[in-house]
Coordinates of C-alpha atoms in Angstrom, one line a residue:
M150 CA -28.8 12.3 -31.7
A151 CA -26.1 10.5 -33.8
A152 CA -22.7 10.5 -32.2
A153 CA -20.1 12.7 -33.8
A154 CA -17.1 11.2 -35.4
H155 CA -14.2 11.5 -32.9
T156 CA -11.2 9.3 -32.8
L157 CA -9.4 8.5 -29.6
R158 CA -6.5 10.7 -30.9
D159 CA -9.0 13.6 -31.2
V160 CA -10.2 13.1 -27.6
I161 CA -6.6 12.9 -26.3
A162 CA -5.8 16.2 -28.0
V163 CA -8.7 17.8 -26.1
L164 CA -7.6 16.2 -22.8
D165 CA -4.0 17.3 -23.2
E166 CA -5.2 20.8 -23.8
I167 CA -7.4 20.8 -20.7
W168 CA -4.8 19.0 -18.5
P169 CA -1.3 19.7 -19.9
R170 CA 1.0 16.7 -19.1
S171 CA 3.8 19.2 -18.4
L172 CA 1.9 20.0 -15.2
A173 CA 2.1 16.4 -13.9
E174 CA 4.6 15.6 -11.1
E175 CA 7.8 13.8 -12.3
W176 CA 6.8 10.7 -10.4
D177 CA 3.3 10.6 -12.0
A178 CA 2.0 8.4 -14.9
V179 CA -0.5 10.2 -17.0
G180 CA -1.9 9.8 -20.5
L181 CA -3.1 6.8 -22.6
V182 CA -2.7 3.4 -21.0
T183 CA -4.7 1.2 -23.4
G184 CA -6.5 1.7 -26.6
N185 CA -5.9 2.4 -30.3
P186 CA -5.6 6.1 -31.0
A187 CA -7.2 5.6 -34.4
G188 CA -10.3 4.0 -32.9
D189 CA -13.7 5.8 -32.7
V190 CA -15.0 7.2 -29.4
Q191 CA -18.7 7.6 -29.0
S192 CA -19.0 7.0 -25.2
I193 CA -16.8 8.1 -22.3
R194 CA -17.0 7.2 -18.6
L195 CA -15.3 9.3 -15.9
V196 CA -14.0 7.6 -12.8
V197 CA -11.7 8.3 -9.9
D198 CA -10.4 4.7 -9.7
V199 CA -9.9 1.9 -12.2
V200 CA -11.2 -1.1 -10.3
S201 CA -13.3 -4.2 -11.2
D202 CA -16.6 -2.4 -10.6
T203 CA -15.8 0.7 -12.7
V204 CA -14.4 -1.4 -15.5
S205 CA -17.5 -3.7 -15.5
E206 CA -19.7 -0.6 -15.5
A207 CA -18.0 0.8 -18.6
I208 CA -18.1 -2.6 -20.4
D209 CA -21.8 -3.1 -19.6
A210 CA -22.6 0.4 -20.9
G211 CA -20.6 -0.1 -24.1
D212 CA -18.2 2.7 -23.3
D213 CA -15.3 3.2 -25.6
L214 CA -13.1 5.1 -23.2
I215 CA -12.5 5.4 -19.4
I216 CA -10.9 8.6 -18.2
A217 CA -9.6 7.9 -14.7
H218 CA -8.1 10.3 -12.2
H219 CA -5.9 7.7 -10.5
P220 CA -3.4 6.0 -12.8
L221 CA -3.8 2.2 -12.9
L222 CA -0.1 1.6 -13.5
L223 CA 1.4 4.4 -11.3
R224 CA 4.1 2.1 -10.0
G225 CA 6.2 -0.2 -12.2
V226 CA 4.9 -3.7 -12.7
T227 CA 6.8 -6.7 -14.0
S228 CA 3.8 -8.9 -14.9
L229 CA 0.3 -8.5 -16.4
A230 CA -0.8 -12.0 -15.6
E231 CA -4.6 -12.2 -15.4
D232 CA -4.6 -13.7 -11.9
E233 CA -3.1 -10.5 -10.6
V234 CA -5.2 -7.3 -10.1
K235 CA -3.4 -5.1 -12.7
G236 CA -3.2 -7.8 -15.3
H237 CA -6.9 -8.8 -14.9
L238 CA -8.0 -5.2 -15.3
V239 CA -5.8 -4.5 -18.3
A240 CA -6.9 -7.7 -20.0
Q241 CA -10.6 -6.8 -19.4
L242 CA -10.1 -3.4 -21.0
I243 CA -8.3 -4.8 -24.0
R244 CA -10.6 -7.7 -24.5
H245 CA -13.6 -5.5 -24.6
D246 CA -11.9 -2.7 -26.6
V247 CA -12.2 -0.1 -23.8
A248 CA -9.4 2.5 -23.9
L249 CA -8.0 4.0 -20.7
F250 CA -6.6 7.4 -20.1
S251 CA -5.4 8.9 -16.8
A252 CA -5.1 12.5 -15.7
H253 CA -3.8 12.8 -12.2
T254 CA -1.6 15.6 -10.8
N255 CA -2.0 17.5 -14.0
A256 CA -5.7 17.5 -13.3
D257 CA -5.0 18.6 -9.8
A258 CA -2.9 21.6 -10.8
V259 CA -5.0 23.3 -13.5
M260 CA -7.6 26.0 -13.1
G261 CA -10.9 24.2 -12.8
G262 CA -9.0 21.1 -11.4
T263 CA -9.8 18.9 -8.5
S264 CA -9.1 21.3 -5.6
E265 CA -10.4 24.4 -7.3
T266 CA -13.7 22.7 -8.2
L267 CA -14.2 21.7 -4.5
G268 CA -13.2 25.2 -3.4
R269 CA -15.7 26.8 -5.6
A270 CA -18.4 24.6 -4.3
L271 CA -17.6 25.6 -0.8
G272 CA -17.8 29.2 -1.8
L273 CA -14.1 30.2 -1.5
E274 CA -13.2 33.5 -3.0
S275 CA -9.8 34.8 -4.3
M276 CA -8.5 31.3 -4.6
R277 CA -4.9 30.7 -5.7
P278 CA -2.6 27.6 -5.7
I279 CA -0.9 26.9 -2.5
G280 CA 2.6 28.4 -2.7
A281 CA 1.8 30.4 -5.9
Q282 CA 3.4 33.8 -6.3
G283 CA 2.2 36.7 -8.5
D284 CA -0.3 35.7 -11.2
I285 CA 0.6 32.0 -11.4
D286 CA -2.7 30.1 -11.6
T287 CA -1.6 26.5 -11.7
G288 CA -0.4 24.3 -8.8
I289 CA -1.4 21.7 -6.3
G290 CA -4.0 22.7 -3.7
R291 CA -5.8 25.9 -3.2
V292 CA -6.1 28.6 -0.6
G293 CA -8.9 31.2 -0.4
R294 CA -11.4 32.9 1.8
L295 CA -15.1 32.4 2.6
A296 CA -17.2 35.5 2.1
E297 CA -18.1 35.4 5.8
P298 CA -16.7 33.5 8.8
V299 CA -18.6 30.3 9.6
R300 CA -18.4 27.8 12.4
L301 CA -16.0 24.9 11.8
Y302 CA -18.9 22.5 12.4
D303 CA -21.0 24.2 9.7
L304 CA -18.2 24.2 7.1
A305 CA -17.6 20.5 7.7
S306 CA -21.3 19.8 7.4
R307 CA -21.4 21.7 4.1
L308 CA -18.5 19.6 2.8
G309 CA -20.2 16.4 3.9
G310 CA -23.3 17.4 1.9
L311 CA -21.3 17.9 -1.2
V312 CA -19.3 14.7 -1.5
P313 CA -20.4 11.1 -1.7
Q314 CA -21.2 9.2 1.5
T315 CA -18.4 6.9 2.6
A316 CA -17.8 4.7 5.6
G317 CA -15.3 7.0 7.2
G318 CA -17.4 10.1 6.7
V319 CA -15.8 13.5 7.5
K320 CA -13.5 13.7 10.4
V321 CA -12.7 17.1 12.1
S322 CA -9.9 18.2 14.5
G323 CA -10.7 21.6 16.1
D324 CA -13.3 23.5 18.1
P325 CA -16.7 22.9 16.4
E326 CA -17.8 26.4 17.5
G327 CA -14.6 28.0 16.3
M328 CA -15.0 30.5 13.5
V329 CA -13.1 29.9 10.3
Q330 CA -12.7 32.0 7.1
R331 CA -9.3 31.5 5.5
V332 CA -9.4 28.0 4.0
A333 CA -6.6 25.9 2.5
L334 CA -7.5 22.6 0.8
C335 CA -5.9 19.8 -1.2
T336 CA -8.1 17.0 -2.6
G337 CA -6.8 13.5 -2.4
A338 CA -3.9 13.0 0.1
G339 CA -2.4 16.3 1.3
D340 CA -0.5 15.8 4.5
S341 CA 2.7 16.7 2.6
L342 CA 1.5 20.3 2.7
L343 CA 0.8 20.4 6.4
G344 CA 3.9 22.5 7.0
H345 CA 3.4 24.9 4.1
P346 CA 3.0 28.5 5.2
D347 CA -0.3 28.8 3.3
V348 CA -1.6 25.9 5.3
T349 CA -0.2 26.8 8.7
S350 CA -1.6 30.3 8.4
A351 CA -5.1 29.1 7.4
D352 CA -8.0 28.8 9.8
V353 CA -8.7 25.3 8.5
Y354 CA -7.1 22.8 6.1
I355 CA -9.3 20.3 4.2
T356 CA -7.7 17.2 2.7
G357 CA -7.7 13.4 2.9
D358 CA -5.6 10.5 4.1
L359 CA -4.3 12.3 7.1
R360 CA -2.0 10.1 9.1
H361 CA -2.0 10.0 12.9
H362 CA 1.3 11.6 13.8
P363 CA 1.1 14.6 11.4
A364 CA -2.5 15.3 12.4
S365 CA -1.5 15.0 16.1
D366 CA 1.3 17.5 15.6
V367 CA -1.1 20.0 14.1
Q368 CA -3.6 19.4 16.9
Q369 CA -0.9 20.1 19.5
A370 CA 0.4 23.2 17.7
R371 CA -3.1 24.6 18.0
L372 CA -2.7 24.3 21.8
L373 CA 0.3 26.6 21.4
G374 CA -1.8 29.1 19.5
H375 CA -0.9 28.4 15.9
G376 CA -1.9 26.0 13.2
P377 CA -5.2 25.3 11.4
A378 CA -8.2 23.1 12.3
L379 CA -8.3 20.0 10.1
I380 CA -11.0 18.4 8.1
D381 CA -10.2 14.9 6.8
V382 CA -12.5 13.6 4.0
S383 CA -12.3 10.4 2.0
H384 CA -9.6 10.6 -0.6
F385 CA -12.0 9.2 -3.2
A386 CA -14.9 11.5 -2.2
S387 CA -12.9 14.7 -2.4
E388 CA -11.9 13.9 -6.0
W389 CA -15.2 12.4 -7.2
F390 CA -16.8 15.9 -7.0
F391 CA -14.5 17.0 -9.8
L392 CA -15.9 14.5 -12.3
D393 CA -19.2 16.3 -12.8
H394 CA -17.4 19.5 -13.7
T395 CA -15.2 17.5 -16.1
A396 CA -18.2 16.0 -17.8
K397 CA -19.7 19.4 -18.5
V398 CA -16.4 20.6 -20.0
L399 CA -16.0 17.6 -22.2
Q400 CA -19.6 17.7 -23.4
Q401 CA -18.9 21.2 -24.7
R402 CA -15.6 20.1 -26.3
L403 CA -16.8 16.8 -27.7
P404 CA -20.3 17.3 -29.1
G405 CA -22.2 14.1 -29.8
V406 CA -20.1 12.0 -27.5
R407 CA -22.0 10.4 -24.5
I408 CA -20.2 11.5 -21.3
S409 CA -21.1 9.6 -18.1
V410 CA -19.9 9.9 -14.5
S411 CA -19.5 6.7 -12.6
E412 CA -21.8 6.2 -9.7
V413 CA -19.5 3.5 -8.2
V414 CA -18.1 4.4 -4.8
T415 CA -14.5 3.3 -5.0
D416 CA -13.5 4.3 -1.4
P417 CA -11.9 1.1 -0.2
W418 CA -13.7 1.0 3.2
D419 CA -17.1 -0.7 3.5
F420 CA -18.2 0.0 7.0
V421 CA -17.1 1.2 10.5
V422 CA -17.8 -0.2 13.9
H423 CA -18.0 2.2 16.8
P424 CA -16.6 0.6 20.0
G425 CA -19.2 0.2 22.7

């Protein structure tokens, strides 16, 4: 099938409709990073992280555009020298004529975004954004209910079967035999929401990058009879799941364009060693 004629500008218009930039957090850096808006796009690769392996994967495949969840230039840089990580990656992209676009917190907040996609896969019903009032359907994180209560162990096992395998696996804080039904979740790093009423009133909170002290405080609160169980999954793995859904949406909106999901595991940890 011959590729349809889509310019990068056309593709960006679709992406901005799917993930309005107005929904991005003020500190975020979303949108086009490299590329000529007038250039043709026949092949797109979806990734969580812009790293050497995902850039090389796109170059080797002849992709015209990388759509990344995590922004490459989230924090200010003063140099793009090629002996530095950011400079090396930007130079590779420009040298091989691969455009780069990022959708981050705006992709988290929308219906069909990162957290909602994972929530649907887990079977959550009546989902709404954490903190949402009334009929608001956008926002970070999701809270919903399972159709029937399940053991915490079984929910964690179900999650582990959905996301890519990483060195850290899935960590759980709580009674494995305890029954859970009300679930709050936030893909990526969500410990900033640990004190939110939608989270503290849930039976379990699923997120990533949980730090020792906040997780310990929640664990101790459970001893006093309140607070959720915790499931900590790889930041990368929790958001990778969303790429397949995005590929299906873009394939419908951009007929004739080849859409690929990166198979590169960009979780930064390679292995674990169990003492003893």
